Amino acid sequence: MERELTLVTAPGPLEGRLGQTLRAALAKTPLRLAQSGEALENRRLLFAFSLPENGWNGSLGGCLGWLRDHPGCLRGSVGGVVIDGAGDLYTKAAGRELILAASLAGCAFPGRPLVEATGGLQNFTVQARNGDCDLETAYCRAVSDLAGRVGTFAPPRRARPRVLALHASSRSTSNTLDLWGRVRGGVEEFCAVRELGLRNGTLEDCAGCPYTTCLHFGERGGCFYGGVMVQEVFPALREADAVVLLCPNYNDALSANLTAAVNRLTALYRAASFEDKAVFALVVSGYSGGDIVASQVVSALCVNKGFWLPPGSILMETANDAGAALRLPGIGERLEAFAQNLLFQLKAPEGEGPLGQADRRGSALGKL
């Protein structure tokens, strides 16, 4: 059953194209407007902001600041994001930044949780063609669809979740694998864990086959380029309930092989939905920039490929020398909390929260 939606947006009347679209798309949705100072735990949330051509909205900036200052303030909530831009830039960046901040604050997101509208709505060209409608109608339908999915979202729970960890690191020197080893030790009693390494030049990147070619191979569970993706990753991913990306920060980006793996998932995604699969990540930076890599994970797998994003599913650490990550102050407690959260999200008991679960970790009031 669809639940009441709480709209989180800039103060004042809903105006312009965003206001017009929200009124049309949400006309039949149980809706209330978030009030200043209101606690937003255990809600169904739709964040909606407009961006001028320079990409800066002060209300959105204030929202991001609050979320980052108050971990747990959205605990038990499920969210979606609408970003309406006056130009062709900044909408995706703003959306994924907000999703990451809200996730770290305790909010879960279904797959494809972002509706972005660029200045001329050209990003809705394909949807309009497929829906036999104009661009404005395609935009409105996308917002209505997102609101419906946020209102009914309930992630699957498994008696023994199947977890797939993907990495492209050297075990002898990798801080990221060191951290994963501790997490794996905390969950494998309760999960079926499989780990796949993508090294040694065995992985070709996607070369952008025509849609029909990609669909043809995807429907048969494969990809034109074959290799380890088709032989190992695709079968493991089809069986998995969650994927954990192990992400050392290479020049403020995912490593080349992990990027190639994400790109190659397009063939499988064209033929099968990932909406019942969760994405987690461990991000380790040598100096800084972990949030940039984390936002790439959010954008690539949740926004674009449709994995659902559990709250607190990305752990970011900073460590340079080999072995330094396990010597970080408080790292044992953070790894234990990450492992327990993974189990909680995939094996949570039924209860009173909007995800059909009871939050055994207590409650923290949050306000926007």
mmCIF file of C-alpha atoms in Angstrom:
data_model
loop_
_atom_site.group_PDB
_atom_site.id
_atom_site.type_symbol
_atom_site.label_atom_id
_atom_site.label_comp_id
_atom_site.label_asym_id
_atom_site.label_seq_id
_atom_site.Cartn_x
_atom_site.Cartn_y
_atom_site.Cartn_z
ATOM 1 C CA MET A 1 0.000 0.000 0.000
ATOM 2 C CA GLU A 2 1.275 3.463 -0.899
ATOM 3 C CA ARG A 3 2.050 5.585 2.151
ATOM 4 C CA GLU A 4 1.821 9.298 2.759
ATOM 5 C CA LEU A 5 4.645 11.214 1.130
ATOM 6 C CA THR A 6 6.455 14.068 2.885
ATOM 7 C CA LEU A 7 7.760 16.701 0.483
ATOM 8 C CA VAL A 8 11.082 18.301 1.459
ATOM 9 C CA THR A 9 11.698 21.404 -0.611
ATOM 10 C CA ALA A 10 12.667 25.080 -0.420
ATOM 11 C CA PRO A 11 10.481 27.240 1.850
ATOM 12 C CA GLY A 12 7.734 29.267 0.242
ATOM 13 C CA PRO A 13 5.162 28.497 -2.455
ATOM 14 C CA LEU A 14 5.894 25.899 -5.130
ATOM 15 C CA GLU A 15 6.542 27.939 -8.254
ATOM 16 C CA GLY A 16 7.871 27.546 -11.777
ATOM 17 C CA ARG A 17 8.203 24.317 -13.705
ATOM 18 C CA LEU A 18 9.065 22.251 -10.623
ATOM 19 C CA GLY A 19 5.951 23.416 -8.761
ATOM 20 C CA GLN A 20 3.721 22.842 -11.773
ATOM 21 C CA THR A 21 5.130 19.349 -12.320
ATOM 22 C CA LEU A 22 4.854 18.345 -8.655
ATOM 23 C CA ARG A 23 1.234 19.475 -8.463
ATOM 24 C CA ALA A 24 0.329 17.493 -11.559
ATOM 25 C CA ALA A 25 2.376 14.390 -10.744
ATOM 26 C CA LEU A 26 1.338 14.165 -7.086
ATOM 27 C CA ALA A 27 -2.325 15.148 -7.460
ATOM 28 C CA LYS A 28 -3.502 11.683 -6.365
ATOM 29 C CA THR A 29 -0.695 10.996 -3.867
ATOM 30 C CA PRO A 30 -1.254 11.369 -0.104
ATOM 31 C CA LEU A 31 1.070 14.307 0.523
ATOM 32 C CA ARG A 32 2.206 16.686 3.217
ATOM 33 C CA LEU A 33 4.837 19.414 3.214
ATOM 34 C CA ALA A 34 7.729 19.088 5.656
ATOM 35 C CA GLN A 35 7.718 21.914 8.189
ATOM 36 C CA SER A 36 10.772 23.712 9.537
ATOM 37 C CA GLY A 37 12.075 21.924 12.632
ATOM 38 C CA GLU A 38 10.068 18.762 11.980
ATOM 39 C CA ALA A 39 11.542 15.322 12.738
ATOM 40 C CA LEU A 40 11.831 13.280 9.559
ATOM 41 C CA GLU A 41 12.446 9.752 10.815
ATOM 42 C CA ASN A 42 10.288 6.878 9.616
ATOM 43 C CA ARG A 43 8.856 8.811 6.671
ATOM 44 C CA ARG A 44 8.466 8.470 2.942
ATOM 45 C CA LEU A 45 10.374 11.488 1.657
ATOM 46 C CA LEU A 46 10.514 13.255 -1.676
ATOM 47 C CA PHE A 47 13.285 15.855 -1.868
ATOM 48 C CA ALA A 48 12.581 18.401 -4.622
ATOM 49 C CA PHE A 49 14.724 21.416 -5.521
ATOM 50 C CA SER A 50 15.197 23.758 -8.473
ATOM 51 C CA LEU A 51 18.635 24.812 -9.691
ATOM 52 C CA PRO A 52 19.438 28.031 -11.533
ATOM 53 C CA GLU A 53 21.909 27.874 -14.388
ATOM 54 C CA ASN A 54 24.838 28.345 -12.000
ATOM 55 C CA GLY A 55 23.791 25.176 -10.155
ATOM 56 C CA TRP A 56 23.567 26.698 -6.662
ATOM 57 C CA ASN A 57 20.422 26.565 -4.530
ATOM 58 C CA GLY A 58 20.889 27.887 -0.994
ATOM 59 C CA SER A 59 18.027 25.812 0.412
ATOM 60 C CA LEU A 60 19.524 22.640 -1.032
ATOM 61 C CA GLY A 61 22.904 23.619 0.416
ATOM 62 C CA GLY A 62 21.303 24.079 3.814
ATOM 63 C CA CYS A 63 19.622 20.698 3.546
ATOM 64 C CA LEU A 64 22.937 19.025 2.731
ATOM 65 C CA GLY A 65 24.611 20.733 5.668
ATOM 66 C CA TRP A 66 21.931 19.549 8.078
ATOM 67 C CA LEU A 67 22.088 15.970 6.870
ATOM 68 C CA ARG A 68 25.873 15.871 7.212
ATOM 69 C CA ASP A 69 25.746 17.371 10.693
ATOM 70 C CA HIS A 70 23.094 14.958 11.993
ATOM 71 C CA PRO A 71 23.854 11.269 11.315
ATOM 72 C CA GLY A 72 20.739 9.188 11.863
ATOM 73 C CA CYS A 73 18.299 12.081 11.420
ATOM 74 C CA LEU A 74 16.478 10.199 8.619
ATOM 75 C CA ARG A 75 16.625 6.766 10.228
ATOM 76 C CA GLY A 76 13.836 4.478 9.050
ATOM 77 C CA SER A 77 12.888 6.703 6.110
ATOM 78 C CA VAL A 78 12.726 5.967 2.374
ATOM 79 C CA GLY A 79 13.502 8.698 -0.142
ATOM 80 C CA GLY A 80 13.473 9.920 -3.699
ATOM 81 C CA VAL A 81 14.926 13.073 -5.278
ATOM 82 C CA VAL A 82 13.709 15.484 -7.978
ATOM 83 C CA ILE A 83 16.136 18.103 -9.296
ATOM 84 C CA ASP A 84 14.831 20.640 -11.839
ATOM 85 C CA GLY A 85 17.561 22.609 -13.576
ATOM 86 C CA ALA A 86 17.468 25.802 -15.607
ATOM 87 C CA GLY A 87 20.426 24.589 -17.684
ATOM 88 C CA ASP A 88 21.967 21.366 -18.942
ATOM 89 C CA LEU A 89 24.527 21.045 -16.126
ATOM 90 C CA TYR A 90 24.646 20.233 -12.394
ATOM 91 C CA THR A 91 21.361 18.307 -11.990
ATOM 92 C CA LYS A 92 22.941 14.847 -11.750
ATOM 93 C CA ALA A 93 25.742 16.081 -9.483
ATOM 94 C CA ALA A 94 23.276 17.773 -7.129
ATOM 95 C CA GLY A 95 21.036 14.718 -7.062
ATOM 96 C CA ARG A 96 23.690 12.169 -6.283
ATOM 97 C CA GLU A 97 25.244 14.438 -3.638
ATOM 98 C CA LEU A 98 21.878 14.698 -1.900
ATOM 99 C CA ILE A 99 21.251 10.942 -2.129
ATOM 100 C CA LEU A 100 24.654 10.177 -0.591
ATOM 101 C CA ALA A 101 24.134 12.650 2.268
ATOM 102 C CA ALA A 102 20.640 11.335 2.997
ATOM 103 C CA SER A 103 21.834 7.724 2.870
ATOM 104 C CA LEU A 104 24.559 8.479 5.408
ATOM 105 C CA ALA A 105 21.847 10.141 7.541
ATOM 106 C CA GLY A 106 19.803 6.928 7.606
ATOM 107 C CA CYS A 107 17.561 7.097 4.533
ATOM 108 C CA ALA A 108 17.054 4.153 2.160
ATOM 109 C CA PHE A 109 16.561 4.675 -1.572
ATOM 110 C CA PRO A 110 14.927 2.389 -4.127
ATOM 111 C CA GLY A 111 16.721 1.892 -7.415
ATOM 112 C CA ARG A 112 16.549 4.817 -9.840
ATOM 113 C CA PRO A 113 15.669 7.311 -7.074
ATOM 114 C CA LEU A 114 16.538 10.456 -9.042
ATOM 115 C CA VAL A 115 14.389 12.365 -11.520
ATOM 116 C CA GLU A 116 16.426 15.153 -13.073
ATOM 117 C CA ALA A 117 15.034 17.696 -15.495
ATOM 118 C CA THR A 118 17.532 19.656 -17.547
ATOM 119 C CA GLY A 119 16.689 23.091 -18.912
ATOM 120 C CA GLY A 120 15.186 21.964 -22.217
ATOM 121 C CA LEU A 121 14.020 18.545 -20.909
ATOM 122 C CA GLN A 122 16.095 16.877 -23.611
ATOM 123 C CA ASN A 123 17.034 14.136 -21.153
ATOM 124 C CA PHE A 124 13.417 12.925 -21.460
ATOM 125 C CA THR A 125 13.614 12.429 -25.240
ATOM 126 C CA VAL A 126 13.715 8.623 -25.080
ATOM 127 C CA GLN A 127 11.007 8.388 -22.401
ATOM 128 C CA ALA A 128 8.763 10.690 -24.424
ATOM 129 C CA ARG A 129 9.261 8.620 -27.557
ATOM 130 C CA ASN A 130 8.608 5.361 -25.711
ATOM 131 C CA GLY A 131 5.537 6.826 -23.989
ATOM 132 C CA ASP A 132 4.213 8.536 -27.127
ATOM 133 C CA CYS A 133 3.995 11.873 -25.302
ATOM 134 C CA ASP A 134 5.682 15.263 -25.140
ATOM 135 C CA LEU A 135 8.703 16.031 -22.957
ATOM 136 C CA GLU A 136 6.705 17.758 -20.208
ATOM 137 C CA THR A 137 4.370 14.774 -19.875
ATOM 138 C CA ALA A 138 7.313 12.365 -19.746
ATOM 139 C CA TYR A 139 8.824 14.450 -16.911
ATOM 140 C CA CYS A 140 5.534 14.454 -15.015
ATOM 141 C CA ARG A 141 5.132 10.694 -15.430
ATOM 142 C CA ALA A 142 8.671 10.108 -14.156
ATOM 143 C CA VAL A 143 7.959 12.089 -10.964
ATOM 144 C CA SER A 144 4.662 10.247 -10.462
ATOM 145 C CA ASP A 145 6.403 6.883 -10.949
ATOM 146 C CA LEU A 146 9.150 7.806 -8.468
ATOM 147 C CA ALA A 147 6.615 8.929 -5.863
ATOM 148 C CA GLY A 148 4.775 5.631 -6.236
ATOM 149 C CA ARG A 149 7.928 3.572 -5.851
ATOM 150 C CA VAL A 150 9.042 5.542 -2.786
ATOM 151 C CA GLY A 151 5.596 5.062 -1.260
ATOM 152 C CA THR A 152 5.559 1.279 -1.702
ATOM 153 C CA PHE A 153 9.246 0.404 -1.384
ATOM 154 C CA ALA A 154 10.019 -2.613 0.805
ATOM 155 C CA PRO A 155 13.440 -4.226 0.293
ATOM 156 C CA PRO A 156 13.519 -8.013 0.297
ATOM 157 C CA ARG A 157 14.776 -9.937 3.316
ATOM 158 C CA ARG A 158 16.484 -13.319 3.110
ATOM 159 C CA ALA A 159 17.065 -16.061 5.647
ATOM 160 C CA ARG A 160 20.662 -16.291 4.379
ATOM 161 C CA PRO A 161 21.482 -13.357 2.105
ATOM 162 C CA ARG A 162 23.879 -13.889 -0.787
ATOM 163 C CA VAL A 163 26.590 -11.225 -0.885
ATOM 164 C CA LEU A 164 28.956 -10.640 -3.819
ATOM 165 C CA ALA A 165 32.149 -8.622 -3.209
ATOM 166 C CA LEU A 166 33.942 -7.192 -6.260
ATOM 167 C CA HIS A 167 37.475 -5.813 -6.189
ATOM 168 C CA ALA A 168 40.481 -5.161 -8.414
ATOM 169 C CA SER A 169 43.170 -4.892 -5.742
ATOM 170 C CA SER A 170 46.326 -6.712 -4.749
ATOM 171 C CA ARG A 171 45.785 -8.642 -1.525
ATOM 172 C CA SER A 172 49.340 -8.066 -0.291
ATOM 173 C CA THR A 173 49.115 -4.252 -0.309
ATOM 174 C CA SER A 174 45.439 -3.305 -0.316
ATOM 175 C CA ASN A 175 44.021 -1.365 2.619
ATOM 176 C CA THR A 176 40.577 -1.826 1.096
ATOM 177 C CA LEU A 177 40.875 -5.619 1.162
ATOM 178 C CA ASP A 178 42.185 -5.457 4.720
ATOM 179 C CA LEU A 179 39.003 -3.679 5.800
ATOM 180 C CA TRP A 180 36.803 -6.035 3.803
ATOM 181 C CA GLY A 181 38.465 -9.022 5.476
ATOM 182 C CA ARG A 182 37.262 -7.755 8.863
ATOM 183 C CA VAL A 183 33.767 -7.069 7.548
ATOM 184 C CA ARG A 184 33.580 -10.447 5.866
ATOM 185 C CA GLY A 185 34.571 -12.133 9.111
ATOM 186 C CA GLY A 186 31.636 -10.431 10.796
ATOM 187 C CA VAL A 187 28.970 -11.437 8.270
ATOM 188 C CA GLU A 188 29.865 -14.748 6.641
ATOM 189 C CA GLU A 189 28.368 -16.797 9.479
ATOM 190 C CA PHE A 190 24.995 -15.362 8.461
ATOM 191 C CA CYS A 191 25.494 -14.770 4.718
ATOM 192 C CA ALA A 192 26.679 -16.719 1.708
ATOM 193 C CA VAL A 193 29.672 -14.596 0.652
ATOM 194 C CA ARG A 194 31.412 -14.779 -2.726
ATOM 195 C CA GLU A 195 34.422 -12.654 -3.628
ATOM 196 C CA LEU A 196 35.613 -11.986 -7.189
ATOM 197 C CA GLY A 197 38.838 -10.235 -8.205
ATOM 198 C CA LEU A 198 39.004 -8.340 -11.501
ATOM 199 C CA ARG A 199 42.734 -8.012 -12.178
ATOM 200 C CA ASN A 200 45.490 -8.950 -14.608
ATOM 201 C CA GLY A 201 44.022 -7.284 -17.688
ATOM 202 C CA THR A 202 41.245 -9.856 -18.034
ATOM 203 C CA LEU A 203 38.410 -7.340 -18.205
ATOM 204 C CA GLU A 204 37.558 -5.431 -21.382
ATOM 205 C CA ASP A 205 35.587 -2.214 -20.987
ATOM 206 C CA CYS A 206 32.251 -1.658 -22.684
ATOM 207 C CA ALA A 207 32.689 -0.382 -26.244
ATOM 208 C CA GLY A 208 29.111 0.848 -26.650
ATOM 209 C CA CYS A 209 27.447 -1.787 -28.817
ATOM 210 C CA PRO A 210 24.203 -0.765 -30.534
ATOM 211 C CA TYR A 211 21.160 -1.140 -28.288
ATOM 212 C CA THR A 212 19.816 -4.146 -30.192
ATOM 213 C CA THR A 213 23.153 -5.966 -29.997
ATOM 214 C CA CYS A 214 23.486 -5.311 -26.270
ATOM 215 C CA LEU A 215 19.886 -6.431 -25.675
ATOM 216 C CA HIS A 216 20.401 -9.571 -27.763
ATOM 217 C CA PHE A 217 23.340 -10.744 -25.672
ATOM 218 C CA GLY A 218 21.830 -9.530 -22.408
ATOM 219 C CA GLU A 219 18.665 -11.573 -22.911
ATOM 220 C CA ARG A 220 20.898 -14.624 -23.186
ATOM 221 C CA GLY A 221 22.769 -13.732 -20.030
ATOM 222 C CA GLY A 222 25.890 -12.590 -21.824
ATOM 223 C CA CYS A 223 27.758 -9.764 -23.503
ATOM 224 C CA PHE A 224 29.452 -9.511 -26.898
ATOM 225 C CA TYR A 225 32.882 -9.236 -25.244
ATOM 226 C CA GLY A 226 32.516 -12.293 -22.999
ATOM 227 C CA GLY A 227 35.361 -12.931 -20.573
ATOM 228 C CA VAL A 228 35.259 -12.875 -16.793
ATOM 229 C CA MET A 229 32.139 -10.686 -16.747
ATOM 230 C CA VAL A 230 30.052 -13.289 -18.561
ATOM 231 C CA GLN A 231 31.753 -16.347 -17.095
ATOM 232 C CA GLU A 232 31.789 -15.279 -13.434
ATOM 233 C CA VAL A 233 30.370 -11.835 -12.611
ATOM 234 C CA PHE A 234 27.022 -12.106 -14.422
ATOM 235 C CA PRO A 235 26.089 -15.501 -12.900
ATOM 236 C CA ALA A 236 27.200 -14.407 -9.426
ATOM 237 C CA LEU A 237 25.303 -11.140 -9.673
ATOM 238 C CA ARG A 238 22.102 -12.809 -10.835
ATOM 239 C CA GLU A 239 22.171 -14.925 -7.666
ATOM 240 C CA ALA A 240 23.262 -12.148 -5.281
ATOM 241 C CA ASP A 241 21.034 -10.177 -2.942
ATOM 242 C CA ALA A 242 23.725 -7.529 -2.437
ATOM 243 C CA VAL A 243 26.957 -6.415 -4.070
ATOM 244 C CA VAL A 244 29.828 -4.870 -2.099
ATOM 245 C CA LEU A 245 32.221 -2.762 -4.164
ATOM 246 C CA LEU A 246 35.732 -2.545 -2.689
ATOM 247 C CA CYS A 247 36.939 0.819 -3.931
ATOM 248 C CA PRO A 248 40.412 2.224 -3.445
ATOM 249 C CA ASN A 249 40.460 5.838 -4.597
ATOM 250 C CA TYR A 250 42.437 6.146 -7.840
ATOM 251 C CA ASN A 251 42.752 9.815 -8.849
ATOM 252 C CA ASP A 252 39.339 10.580 -7.300
ATOM 253 C CA ALA A 253 37.683 7.848 -9.327
ATOM 254 C CA LEU A 254 36.823 4.167 -9.276
ATOM 255 C CA SER A 255 39.653 1.949 -10.484
ATOM 256 C CA ALA A 256 39.710 1.157 -14.206
ATOM 257 C CA ASN A 257 38.604 -2.471 -13.812
ATOM 258 C CA LEU A 258 35.756 -1.632 -11.450
ATOM 259 C CA THR A 259 34.624 1.096 -13.839
ATOM 260 C CA ALA A 260 34.754 -1.381 -16.719
ATOM 261 C CA ALA A 261 32.743 -3.903 -14.693
ATOM 262 C CA VAL A 262 30.033 -1.323 -13.960
ATOM 263 C CA ASN A 263 29.923 -0.326 -17.624
ATOM 264 C CA ARG A 264 29.635 -3.936 -18.744
ATOM 265 C CA LEU A 265 26.628 -4.497 -16.448
ATOM 266 C CA THR A 266 24.565 -2.632 -19.033
ATOM 267 C CA ALA A 267 24.063 -5.813 -21.053
ATOM 268 C CA LEU A 268 22.594 -7.647 -18.061
ATOM 269 C CA TYR A 269 20.613 -4.595 -16.934
ATOM 270 C CA ARG A 270 18.849 -4.371 -20.295
ATOM 271 C CA ALA A 271 17.411 -7.839 -19.739
ATOM 272 C CA ALA A 272 16.945 -8.054 -15.957
ATOM 273 C CA SER A 273 16.025 -5.690 -13.129
ATOM 274 C CA PHE A 274 18.446 -5.093 -10.240
ATOM 275 C CA GLU A 275 15.765 -3.509 -8.026
ATOM 276 C CA ASP A 276 15.897 -6.328 -5.452
ATOM 277 C CA LYS A 277 19.694 -6.100 -5.102
ATOM 278 C CA ALA A 278 21.408 -3.812 -2.593
ATOM 279 C CA VAL A 279 24.687 -1.968 -3.118
ATOM 280 C CA PHE A 280 27.314 -1.454 -0.399
ATOM 281 C CA ALA A 281 30.828 -0.047 -0.742
ATOM 282 C CA LEU A 282 34.100 0.326 1.145
ATOM 283 C CA VAL A 283 36.030 3.365 -0.095
ATOM 284 C CA VAL A 284 39.645 3.976 0.967
ATOM 285 C CA SER A 285 41.520 7.108 -0.086
ATOM 286 C CA GLY A 286 45.224 7.700 0.298
ATOM 287 C CA TYR A 287 44.774 11.396 1.028
ATOM 288 C CA SER A 288 41.239 12.708 0.414
ATOM 289 C CA GLY A 289 38.285 12.536 -1.974
ATOM 290 C CA GLY A 290 36.448 9.493 -0.647
ATOM 291 C CA ASP A 291 33.135 11.301 -1.012
ATOM 292 C CA ILE A 292 33.771 11.738 -4.754
ATOM 293 C CA VAL A 293 34.230 7.982 -5.227
ATOM 294 C CA ALA A 294 31.233 7.249 -2.999
ATOM 295 C CA SER A 295 29.052 9.543 -5.096
ATOM 296 C CA GLN A 296 30.221 7.658 -8.210
ATOM 297 C CA VAL A 297 29.037 4.403 -6.640
ATOM 298 C CA VAL A 298 25.669 6.009 -5.865
ATOM 299 C CA SER A 299 25.340 7.391 -9.385
ATOM 300 C CA ALA A 300 26.534 4.307 -11.266
ATOM 301 C CA LEU A 301 24.758 1.512 -9.422
ATOM 302 C CA CYS A 302 21.785 3.106 -7.636
ATOM 303 C CA VAL A 303 20.775 6.005 -9.890
ATOM 304 C CA ASN A 304 21.676 4.448 -13.243
ATOM 305 C CA LYS A 305 21.599 0.666 -12.794
ATOM 306 C CA GLY A 306 18.738 0.491 -10.302
ATOM 307 C CA PHE A 307 20.289 -1.218 -7.254
ATOM 308 C CA TRP A 308 18.578 -0.142 -4.033
ATOM 309 C CA LEU A 309 20.753 1.844 -1.629
ATOM 310 C CA PRO A 310 20.488 0.902 2.055
ATOM 311 C CA PRO A 311 21.135 3.589 4.662
ATOM 312 C CA GLY A 312 24.759 3.837 5.745
ATOM 313 C CA SER A 313 25.860 1.387 3.065
ATOM 314 C CA ILE A 314 29.082 3.236 2.139
ATOM 315 C CA LEU A 315 32.027 3.414 4.541
ATOM 316 C CA MET A 316 34.745 5.951 3.678
ATOM 317 C CA GLU A 317 38.209 5.827 5.268
ATOM 318 C CA THR A 318 41.574 7.521 4.637
ATOM 319 C CA ALA A 319 44.781 5.466 4.773
ATOM 320 C CA ASN A 320 47.912 5.544 2.629
ATOM 321 C CA ASP A 321 50.646 3.056 3.557
ATOM 322 C CA ALA A 322 49.905 -0.659 3.303
ATOM 323 C CA GLY A 323 48.314 -1.869 6.527
ATOM 324 C CA ALA A 324 47.552 1.645 7.770
ATOM 325 C CA ALA A 325 43.776 1.259 7.495
ATOM 326 C CA LEU A 326 43.597 -1.329 10.240
ATOM 327 C CA ARG A 327 45.554 0.998 12.558
ATOM 328 C CA LEU A 328 43.137 3.921 12.222
ATOM 329 C CA PRO A 329 41.679 5.111 15.551
ATOM 330 C CA GLY A 330 38.274 3.543 16.128
ATOM 331 C CA ILE A 331 38.377 1.464 12.937
ATOM 332 C CA GLY A 332 37.351 -1.725 14.703
ATOM 333 C CA GLU A 333 34.127 -0.153 15.953
ATOM 334 C CA ARG A 334 33.340 1.364 12.538
ATOM 335 C CA LEU A 335 33.909 -1.934 10.733
ATOM 336 C CA GLU A 336 31.767 -3.787 13.239
ATOM 337 C CA ALA A 337 29.002 -1.213 12.800
ATOM 338 C CA PHE A 338 29.252 -1.523 9.000
ATOM 339 C CA ALA A 339 29.016 -5.319 9.165
ATOM 340 C CA GLN A 340 26.072 -5.181 11.562
ATOM 341 C CA ASN A 341 24.308 -2.657 9.333
ATOM 342 C CA LEU A 342 24.786 -4.928 6.310
ATOM 343 C CA LEU A 343 23.180 -7.796 8.207
ATOM 344 C CA PHE A 344 20.448 -5.545 9.573
ATOM 345 C CA GLN A 345 19.482 -4.290 6.124
ATOM 346 C CA LEU A 346 19.419 -7.735 4.528
ATOM 347 C CA LYS A 347 18.043 -9.783 7.450
ATOM 348 C CA ALA A 348 16.010 -7.236 9.438
ATOM 349 C CA PRO A 349 13.082 -8.576 11.464
ATOM 350 C CA GLU A 350 9.552 -7.373 10.831
ATOM 351 C CA GLY A 351 8.412 -4.460 12.948
ATOM 352 C CA GLU A 352 6.917 -0.992 12.908
ATOM 353 C CA GLY A 353 9.199 1.023 10.620
ATOM 354 C CA PRO A 354 8.294 1.984 7.040
ATOM 355 C CA LEU A 355 10.607 -0.720 5.718
ATOM 356 C CA GLY A 356 8.635 -3.344 7.643
ATOM 357 C CA GLN A 357 11.330 -3.606 10.291
ATOM 358 C CA ALA A 358 12.143 -2.566 13.825
ATOM 359 C CA ASP A 359 15.264 -0.480 14.297
ATOM 360 C CA ARG A 360 17.022 -2.213 17.162
ATOM 361 C CA ARG A 361 19.747 0.439 17.289
ATOM 362 C CA GLY A 362 17.578 3.118 18.850
ATOM 363 C CA SER A 363 16.413 6.455 17.523
ATOM 364 C CA ALA A 364 17.860 9.912 16.901
ATOM 365 C CA LEU A 365 15.643 12.890 16.249
ATOM 366 C CA GLY A 366 16.412 14.831 13.095
ATOM 367 C CA LYS A 367 15.020 18.080 11.730
ATOM 368 C CA LEU A 368 15.220 19.967 8.484
#
